[in-house]
JSON list of C-alpha atoms in Angstrom, two decimals:
[
{"chain": "A", "resi": 16, "resn": "MET", "atom": "CA", "xyz": [-60.90, 74.15, -10.43]},
{"chain": "A", "resi": 17, "resn": "ASP", "atom": "CA", "xyz": [-60.45, 77.35, -12.45]},
{"chain": "A", "resi": 18, "resn": "ARG", "atom": "CA", "xyz": [-59.98, 77.58, -16.20]},
{"chain": "A", "resi": 19, "resn": "ALA", "atom": "CA", "xyz": [-56.15, 77.74, -16.07]},
{"chain": "A", "resi": 20, "resn": "GLN", "atom": "CA", "xyz": [-55.99, 74.57, -13.95]},
{"chain": "A", "resi": 21, "resn": "LYS", "atom": "CA", "xyz": [-58.33, 72.79, -16.34]},
{"chain": "A", "resi": 22, "resn": "GLU", "atom": "CA", "xyz": [-56.21, 73.81, -19.33]},
{"chain": "A", "resi": 23, "resn": "GLU", "atom": "CA", "xyz": [-53.09, 72.62, -17.54]},
{"chain": "A", "resi": 24, "resn": "LEU", "atom": "CA", "xyz": [-54.75, 69.27, -16.74]},
{"chain": "A", "resi": 25, "resn": "VAL", "atom": "CA", "xyz": [-55.89, 68.81, -20.32]},
{"chain": "A", "resi": 26, "resn": "THR", "atom": "CA", "xyz": [-52.36, 69.62, -21.58]},
{"chain": "A", "resi": 27, "resn": "SER", "atom": "CA", "xyz": [-50.75, 67.12, -19.21]},
{"chain": "A", "resi": 28, "resn": "LEU", "atom": "CA", "xyz": [-53.27, 64.42, -20.05]},
{"chain": "A", "resi": 29, "resn": "THR", "atom": "CA", "xyz": [-52.78, 65.03, -23.80]},
{"chain": "A", "resi": 30, "resn": "GLU", "atom": "CA", "xyz": [-49.06, 64.52, -23.32]},
{"chain": "A", "resi": 31, "resn": "VAL", "atom": "CA", "xyz": [-49.70, 61.34, -21.32]},
{"chain": "A", "resi": 32, "resn": "PHE", "atom": "CA", "xyz": [-52.02, 59.89, -23.96]},
{"chain": "A", "resi": 33, "resn": "ASN", "atom": "CA", "xyz": [-49.53, 60.69, -26.73]},
{"chain": "A", "resi": 34, "resn": "THR", "atom": "CA", "xyz": [-46.41, 59.30, -25.01]},
{"chain": "A", "resi": 35, "resn": "THR", "atom": "CA", "xyz": [-47.48, 56.20, -23.02]},
{"chain": "A", "resi": 36, "resn": "SER", "atom": "CA", "xyz": [-47.80, 52.79, -24.53]},
{"chain": "A", "resi": 37, "resn": "VAL", "atom": "CA", "xyz": [-50.68, 51.49, -22.45]},
{"chain": "A", "resi": 38, "resn": "VAL", "atom": "CA", "xyz": [-53.73, 53.05, -20.77]},
{"chain": "A", "resi": 39, "resn": "VAL", "atom": "CA", "xyz": [-56.12, 51.22, -18.40]},
{"chain": "A", "resi": 40, "resn": "VAL", "atom": "CA", "xyz": [-59.50, 52.69, -17.43]},
{"chain": "A", "resi": 41, "resn": "ALA", "atom": "CA", "xyz": [-61.33, 51.47, -14.32]},
{"chain": "A", "resi": 42, "resn": "HIS", "atom": "CA", "xyz": [-64.17, 52.39, -11.94]},
{"chain": "A", "resi": 43, "resn": "TYR", "atom": "CA", "xyz": [-63.07, 53.12, -8.42]},
{"chain": "A", "resi": 44, "resn": "SER", "atom": "CA", "xyz": [-66.38, 53.94, -6.75]},
{"chain": "A", "resi": 45, "resn": "GLY", "atom": "CA", "xyz": [-66.47, 52.78, -3.12]},
{"chain": "A", "resi": 46, "resn": "LEU", "atom": "CA", "xyz": [-62.70, 52.62, -2.58]},
{"chain": "A", "resi": 47, "resn": "THR", "atom": "CA", "xyz": [-61.35, 54.34, 0.51]},
{"chain": "A", "resi": 48, "resn": "VAL", "atom": "CA", "xyz": [-58.62, 56.95, 0.40]},
{"chain": "A", "resi": 49, "resn": "ALA", "atom": "CA", "xyz": [-56.24, 54.44, 1.95]},
{"chain": "A", "resi": 50, "resn": "GLN", "atom": "CA", "xyz": [-56.98, 51.90, -0.78]},
{"chain": "A", "resi": 51, "resn": "LEU", "atom": "CA", "xyz": [-56.39, 54.55, -3.48]},
{"chain": "A", "resi": 52, "resn": "GLN", "atom": "CA", "xyz": [-53.09, 55.47, -1.85]},
{"chain": "A", "resi": 53, "resn": "THR", "atom": "CA", "xyz": [-52.11, 51.81, -1.89]},
{"chain": "A", "resi": 54, "resn": "LEU", "atom": "CA", "xyz": [-52.95, 51.64, -5.59]},
{"chain": "A", "resi": 55, "resn": "ARG", "atom": "CA", "xyz": [-50.89, 54.73, -6.28]},
{"chain": "A", "resi": 56, "resn": "ARG", "atom": "CA", "xyz": [-47.90, 53.30, -4.33]},
{"chain": "A", "resi": 57, "resn": "GLN", "atom": "CA", "xyz": [-48.11, 49.97, -6.15]},
{"chain": "A", "resi": 58, "resn": "MET", "atom": "CA", "xyz": [-48.31, 51.68, -9.55]},
{"chain": "A", "resi": 59, "resn": "LYS", "atom": "CA", "xyz": [-45.40, 53.98, -8.73]},
{"chain": "A", "resi": 60, "resn": "ALA", "atom": "CA", "xyz": [-43.30, 51.04, -7.53]},
{"chain": "A", "resi": 61, "resn": "ASN", "atom": "CA", "xyz": [-43.84, 49.33, -10.89]},
{"chain": "A", "resi": 62, "resn": "GLY", "atom": "CA", "xyz": [-43.19, 52.40, -13.03]},
{"chain": "A", "resi": 63, "resn": "ALA", "atom": "CA", "xyz": [-46.84, 53.24, -13.68]},
{"chain": "A", "resi": 64, "resn": "THR", "atom": "CA", "xyz": [-49.05, 56.18, -12.78]},
{"chain": "A", "resi": 65, "resn": "VAL", "atom": "CA", "xyz": [-52.67, 56.64, -11.76]},
{"chain": "A", "resi": 66, "resn": "LYS", "atom": "CA", "xyz": [-54.78, 59.74, -12.31]},
{"chain": "A", "resi": 67, "resn": "VAL", "atom": "CA", "xyz": [-58.31, 60.59, -11.34]},
{"chain": "A", "resi": 68, "resn": "ALA", "atom": "CA", "xyz": [-59.49, 63.14, -13.88]},
{"chain": "A", "resi": 69, "resn": "LYS", "atom": "CA", "xyz": [-62.81, 64.64, -14.80]},
{"chain": "A", "resi": 70, "resn": "ASN", "atom": "CA", "xyz": [-64.26, 62.58, -17.64]},
{"chain": "A", "resi": 71, "resn": "ARG", "atom": "CA", "xyz": [-65.07, 65.67, -19.70]},
{"chain": "A", "resi": 72, "resn": "LEU", "atom": "CA", "xyz": [-61.49, 67.00, -19.48]},
{"chain": "A", "resi": 73, "resn": "ALA", "atom": "CA", "xyz": [-60.06, 63.55, -20.19]},
{"chain": "A", "resi": 74, "resn": "LYS", "atom": "CA", "xyz": [-62.25, 63.24, -23.33]},
{"chain": "A", "resi": 75, "resn": "ILE", "atom": "CA", "xyz": [-60.96, 66.63, -24.51]},
{"chain": "A", "resi": 76, "resn": "ALA", "atom": "CA", "xyz": [-57.40, 65.43, -23.97]},
{"chain": "A", "resi": 77, "resn": "LEU", "atom": "CA", "xyz": [-58.11, 62.18, -25.85]},
{"chain": "A", "resi": 78, "resn": "GLU", "atom": "CA", "xyz": [-59.19, 63.94, -29.04]},
{"chain": "A", "resi": 79, "resn": "GLY", "atom": "CA", "xyz": [-56.75, 63.28, -31.83]},
{"chain": "A", "resi": 80, "resn": "SER", "atom": "CA", "xyz": [-54.62, 60.82, -29.87]},
{"chain": "A", "resi": 81, "resn": "ASP", "atom": "CA", "xyz": [-53.98, 57.16, -30.74]},
{"chain": "A", "resi": 82, "resn": "VAL", "atom": "CA", "xyz": [-56.02, 56.04, -27.72]},
{"chain": "A", "resi": 83, "resn": "ALA", "atom": "CA", "xyz": [-59.08, 58.20, -28.52]},
{"chain": "A", "resi": 84, "resn": "HIS", "atom": "CA", "xyz": [-61.35, 55.10, -28.51]},
{"chain": "A", "resi": 85, "resn": "VAL", "atom": "CA", "xyz": [-60.93, 54.98, -24.72]},
{"chain": "A", "resi": 86, "resn": "ALA", "atom": "CA", "xyz": [-63.26, 57.98, -24.45]},
{"chain": "A", "resi": 87, "resn": "SER", "atom": "CA", "xyz": [-66.32, 55.69, -24.57]},
{"chain": "A", "resi": 88, "resn": "LEU", "atom": "CA", "xyz": [-65.17, 54.07, -21.30]},
{"chain": "A", "resi": 89, "resn": "LEU", "atom": "CA", "xyz": [-65.13, 57.38, -19.41]},
{"chain": "A", "resi": 90, "resn": "LYS", "atom": "CA", "xyz": [-68.52, 57.23, -17.69]},
{"chain": "A", "resi": 91, "resn": "GLY", "atom": "CA", "xyz": [-68.98, 57.57, -13.94]},
{"chain": "A", "resi": 92, "resn": "PRO", "atom": "CA", "xyz": [-66.12, 57.66, -11.41]},
{"chain": "A", "resi": 93, "resn": "THR", "atom": "CA", "xyz": [-63.18, 56.51, -13.54]},
{"chain": "A", "resi": 94, "resn": "ILE", "atom": "CA", "xyz": [-59.50, 56.29, -12.87]},
{"chain": "A", "resi": 95, "resn": "ILE", "atom": "CA", "xyz": [-56.80, 56.22, -15.54]},
{"chain": "A", "resi": 96, "resn": "ALA", "atom": "CA", "xyz": [-53.66, 54.13, -15.14]},
{"chain": "A", "resi": 97, "resn": "TYR", "atom": "CA", "xyz": [-50.84, 54.33, -17.63]},
{"chain": "A", "resi": 98, "resn": "SER", "atom": "CA", "xyz": [-47.20, 53.36, -18.14]},
{"chain": "A", "resi": 99, "resn": "SER", "atom": "CA", "xyz": [-44.54, 53.28, -20.78]},
{"chain": "A", "resi": 100, "resn": "ASP", "atom": "CA", "xyz": [-43.90, 49.60, -20.03]},
{"chain": "A", "resi": 101, "resn": "PRO", "atom": "CA", "xyz": [-46.83, 47.83, -21.74]},
{"chain": "A", "resi": 102, "resn": "VAL", "atom": "CA", "xyz": [-47.25, 45.39, -18.88]},
{"chain": "A", "resi": 103, "resn": "ALA", "atom": "CA", "xyz": [-46.78, 47.48, -15.70]},
{"chain": "A", "resi": 104, "resn": "ALA", "atom": "CA", "xyz": [-50.10, 49.28, -15.48]},
{"chain": "A", "resi": 105, "resn": "PRO", "atom": "CA", "xyz": [-52.29, 46.32, -16.48]},
{"chain": "A", "resi": 106, "resn": "LYS", "atom": "CA", "xyz": [-50.44, 43.96, -14.10]},
{"chain": "A", "resi": 107, "resn": "VAL", "atom": "CA", "xyz": [-50.88, 46.25, -11.09]},
{"chain": "A", "resi": 108, "resn": "ALA", "atom": "CA", "xyz": [-54.50, 47.07, -12.02]},
{"chain": "A", "resi": 109, "resn": "VAL", "atom": "CA", "xyz": [-55.45, 43.41, -12.40]},
{"chain": "A", "resi": 110, "resn": "ASP", "atom": "CA", "xyz": [-53.74, 42.45, -9.14]},
{"chain": "A", "resi": 111, "resn": "PHE", "atom": "CA", "xyz": [-55.41, 45.34, -7.33]},
{"chain": "A", "resi": 112, "resn": "ALA", "atom": "CA", "xyz": [-58.83, 44.39, -8.83]},
{"chain": "A", "resi": 113, "resn": "LYS", "atom": "CA", "xyz": [-58.41, 40.80, -7.49]},
{"chain": "A", "resi": 114, "resn": "ALA", "atom": "CA", "xyz": [-57.89, 42.18, -3.97]},
{"chain": "A", "resi": 115, "resn": "ASN", "atom": "CA", "xyz": [-60.58, 44.89, -4.17]},
{"chain": "A", "resi": 116, "resn": "ASP", "atom": "CA", "xyz": [-64.02, 44.08, -5.51]},
{"chain": "A", "resi": 117, "resn": "LYS", "atom": "CA", "xyz": [-64.95, 47.76, -5.85]},
{"chain": "A", "resi": 118, "resn": "PHE", "atom": "CA", "xyz": [-62.11, 48.40, -8.34]},
{"chain": "A", "resi": 119, "resn": "VAL", "atom": "CA", "xyz": [-63.57, 47.35, -11.72]},
{"chain": "A", "resi": 120, "resn": "ILE", "atom": "CA", "xyz": [-61.44, 47.39, -14.86]},
{"chain": "A", "resi": 121, "resn": "LEU", "atom": "CA", "xyz": [-63.44, 48.65, -17.84]},
{"chain": "A", "resi": 122, "resn": "GLY", "atom": "CA", "xyz": [-60.83, 48.31, -20.60]},
{"chain": "A", "resi": 123, "resn": "GLY", "atom": "CA", "xyz": [-57.97, 50.27, -22.07]},
{"chain": "A", "resi": 124, "resn": "ALA", "atom": "CA", "xyz": [-55.65, 50.76, -24.97]},
{"chain": "A", "resi": 125, "resn": "PHE", "atom": "CA", "xyz": [-52.30, 49.33, -26.07]},
{"chain": "A", "resi": 126, "resn": "GLY", "atom": "CA", "xyz": [-50.99, 51.79, -28.65]},
{"chain": "A", "resi": 127, "resn": "LYS", "atom": "CA", "xyz": [-53.78, 52.08, -31.24]},
{"chain": "A", "resi": 128, "resn": "THR", "atom": "CA", "xyz": [-55.34, 48.79, -30.18]},
{"chain": "A", "resi": 129, "resn": "ALA", "atom": "CA", "xyz": [-58.48, 48.91, -28.02]},
{"chain": "A", "resi": 130, "resn": "LEU", "atom": "CA", "xyz": [-58.49, 46.47, -25.11]},
{"chain": "A", "resi": 131, "resn": "ASN", "atom": "CA", "xyz": [-61.53, 45.05, -23.38]},
{"chain": "A", "resi": 132, "resn": "VAL", "atom": "CA", "xyz": [-61.28, 43.60, -19.83]},
{"chain": "A", "resi": 133, "resn": "ASP", "atom": "CA", "xyz": [-59.94, 40.30, -21.12]},
{"chain": "A", "resi": 134, "resn": "GLY", "atom": "CA", "xyz": [-57.35, 42.12, -23.21]},
{"chain": "A", "resi": 135, "resn": "VAL", "atom": "CA", "xyz": [-56.10, 43.98, -20.18]},
{"chain": "A", "resi": 136, "resn": "LYS", "atom": "CA", "xyz": [-55.94, 40.73, -18.19]},
{"chain": "A", "resi": 137, "resn": "ALA", "atom": "CA", "xyz": [-54.04, 39.03, -21.01]},
{"chain": "A", "resi": 138, "resn": "LEU", "atom": "CA", "xyz": [-51.55, 41.90, -21.12]},
{"chain": "A", "resi": 139, "resn": "ALA", "atom": "CA", "xyz": [-51.10, 41.58, -17.33]},
{"chain": "A", "resi": 140, "resn": "THR", "atom": "CA", "xyz": [-50.07, 37.94, -17.60]},
{"chain": "A", "resi": 141, "resn": "MET", "atom": "CA", "xyz": [-47.17, 38.70, -19.96]},
{"chain": "A", "resi": 142, "resn": "PRO", "atom": "CA", "xyz": [-43.66, 39.13, -18.56]},
{"chain": "A", "resi": 143, "resn": "SER", "atom": "CA", "xyz": [-42.52, 42.70, -17.96]},
{"chain": "A", "resi": 144, "resn": "LEU", "atom": "CA", "xyz": [-39.98, 44.43, -20.15]},
{"chain": "A", "resi": 145, "resn": "ASP", "atom": "CA", "xyz": [-37.23, 43.86, -17.58]},
{"chain": "A", "resi": 146, "resn": "GLU", "atom": "CA", "xyz": [-38.07, 40.15, -17.33]},
{"chain": "A", "resi": 147, "resn": "LEU", "atom": "CA", "xyz": [-37.92, 39.83, -21.15]},
{"chain": "A", "resi": 148, "resn": "ARG", "atom": "CA", "xyz": [-34.58, 41.60, -21.21]},
{"chain": "A", "resi": 149, "resn": "ALA", "atom": "CA", "xyz": [-33.22, 39.24, -18.59]},
{"chain": "A", "resi": 150, "resn": "LYS", "atom": "CA", "xyz": [-34.40, 36.19, -20.52]},
{"chain": "A", "resi": 151, "resn": "LEU", "atom": "CA", "xyz": [-32.87, 37.56, -23.73]},
{"chain": "A", "resi": 152, "resn": "ILE", "atom": "CA", "xyz": [-29.52, 38.17, -22.04]},
{"chain": "A", "resi": 153, "resn": "GLY", "atom": "CA", "xyz": [-29.65, 34.67, -20.58]},
{"chain": "A", "resi": 154, "resn": "LEU", "atom": "CA", "xyz": [-30.27, 33.21, -24.03]},
{"chain": "A", "resi": 155, "resn": "ILE", "atom": "CA", "xyz": [-27.45, 35.19, -25.55]},
{"chain": "A", "resi": 156, "resn": "GLN", "atom": "CA", "xyz": [-25.00, 34.23, -22.78]},
{"chain": "A", "resi": 157, "resn": "ALA", "atom": "CA", "xyz": [-25.88, 30.51, -22.78]},
{"chain": "A", "resi": 158, "resn": "PRO", "atom": "CA", "xyz": [-24.27, 29.65, -26.14]},
{"chain": "A", "resi": 159, "resn": "ALA", "atom": "CA", "xyz": [-21.05, 31.48, -25.18]},
{"chain": "A", "resi": 160, "resn": "THR", "atom": "CA", "xyz": [-20.86, 29.55, -21.92]},
{"chain": "A", "resi": 161, "resn": "LYS", "atom": "CA", "xyz": [-21.41, 26.25, -23.71]},
{"chain": "A", "resi": 162, "resn": "ILE", "atom": "CA", "xyz": [-18.73, 27.07, -26.30]},
{"chain": "A", "resi": 163, "resn": "ALA", "atom": "CA", "xyz": [-16.26, 27.82, -23.51]},
{"chain": "A", "resi": 164, "resn": "GLN", "atom": "CA", "xyz": [-17.11, 24.55, -21.78]},
{"chain": "A", "resi": 165, "resn": "LEU", "atom": "CA", "xyz": [-16.77, 22.59, -25.03]},
{"chain": "A", "resi": 166, "resn": "SER", "atom": "CA", "xyz": [-13.45, 24.18, -25.92]},
{"chain": "A", "resi": 167, "resn": "THR", "atom": "CA", "xyz": [-11.95, 23.25, -22.52]},
{"chain": "A", "resi": 168, "resn": "ALA", "atom": "CA", "xyz": [-13.50, 19.79, -22.43]},
{"chain": "A", "resi": 169, "resn": "PRO", "atom": "CA", "xyz": [-11.19, 18.10, -25.00]},
{"chain": "A", "resi": 170, "resn": "ALA", "atom": "CA", "xyz": [-8.10, 19.38, -23.20]},
{"chain": "A", "resi": 171, "resn": "ALA", "atom": "CA", "xyz": [-9.43, 18.03, -19.89]},
{"chain": "A", "resi": 172, "resn": "LYS", "atom": "CA", "xyz": [-10.19, 14.65, -21.46]},
{"chain": "A", "resi": 173, "resn": "LEU", "atom": "CA", "xyz": [-6.72, 14.50, -23.00]},
{"chain": "A", "resi": 174, "resn": "ALA", "atom": "CA", "xyz": [-5.18, 15.26, -19.62]},
{"chain": "A", "resi": 175, "resn": "ARG", "atom": "CA", "xyz": [-7.16, 12.43, -17.99]},
{"chain": "A", "resi": 176, "resn": "VAL", "atom": "CA", "xyz": [-6.14, 9.99, -20.76]},
{"chain": "A", "resi": 177, "resn": "PHE", "atom": "CA", "xyz": [-2.47, 10.96, -20.41]},
{"chain": "A", "resi": 178, "resn": "GLY", "atom": "CA", "xyz": [-2.76, 10.61, -16.64]},
{"chain": "A", "resi": 179, "resn": "ALA", "atom": "CA", "xyz": [-4.25, 7.14, -17.01]},
{"chain": "A", "resi": 180, "resn": "TYR", "atom": "CA", "xyz": [-1.42, 6.06, -19.37]},
{"chain": "A", "resi": 181, "resn": "ALA", "atom": "CA", "xyz": [1.14, 7.44, -16.95]},
{"chain": "A", "resi": 182, "resn": "ARG", "atom": "CA", "xyz": [-0.37, 5.51, -14.03]},
{"chain": "A", "resi": 183, "resn": "GLU", "atom": "CA", "xyz": [-0.53, 2.39, -16.18]},
{"chain": "A", "resi": 184, "resn": "ASN", "atom": "CA", "xyz": [3.13, 2.67, -17.16]},
{"chain": "A", "resi": 185, "resn": "GLU", "atom": "CA", "xyz": [4.15, 3.22, -13.53]},
{"chain": "A", "resi": 186, "resn": "ALA", "atom": "CA", "xyz": [2.25, 0.11, -12.47]},
{"chain": "A", "resi": 187, "resn": "ALA", "atom": "CA", "xyz": [3.92, -2.02, -15.14]}
]
C-alpha cells in the first residue's frame, strides 16, 4: 500500500468514525475467506459494513473523533463493523460470533459511549430501527381503529334493538 492509498484509507475511516452511530471491533484470526465473505454479506444485508484496516491507520483515523476510545481495542488482527442503525452491526456481529468461535468481539462504541462485550451484546438484543418504527405506527393506528369501532358500535346496537322490536311487533 503506497502513501496515497494510506491517506485515502485514513480519510475514509475518519468519515466513517464521524458519521456512524455504532462501531464494533472484533478479532477475526483463524476465519476463512469464505467465512469473512459470509460476514460481509450478512452485514450488507442488514445495512452495516465491515472493514479490515491496519490498526495504525485506524488509530490515526480515530484521533479527534467521538469514538476515539476504541483505539485501545485495536491490537492484533481486528475487524471494524459499523452502521448508522445503532442495532444492525452489533446484531450481525453477535449472531456471527455465536456461529464462529474464532470471531471474538472485543467491544465498540455507541456514539460517545464506550461499549464492552456485554454492551455490544445488549445493543444486539434491542429491536432494530425499522422494528421500532413499525411498533410506533401500530400504536398510533390502534386508537384510531378503536375510535372507529366505537363510533359505529352504537349505531349497530340501535339497529339490532329496532330489529328486535320490529320482530316482536310482527309476532304480536
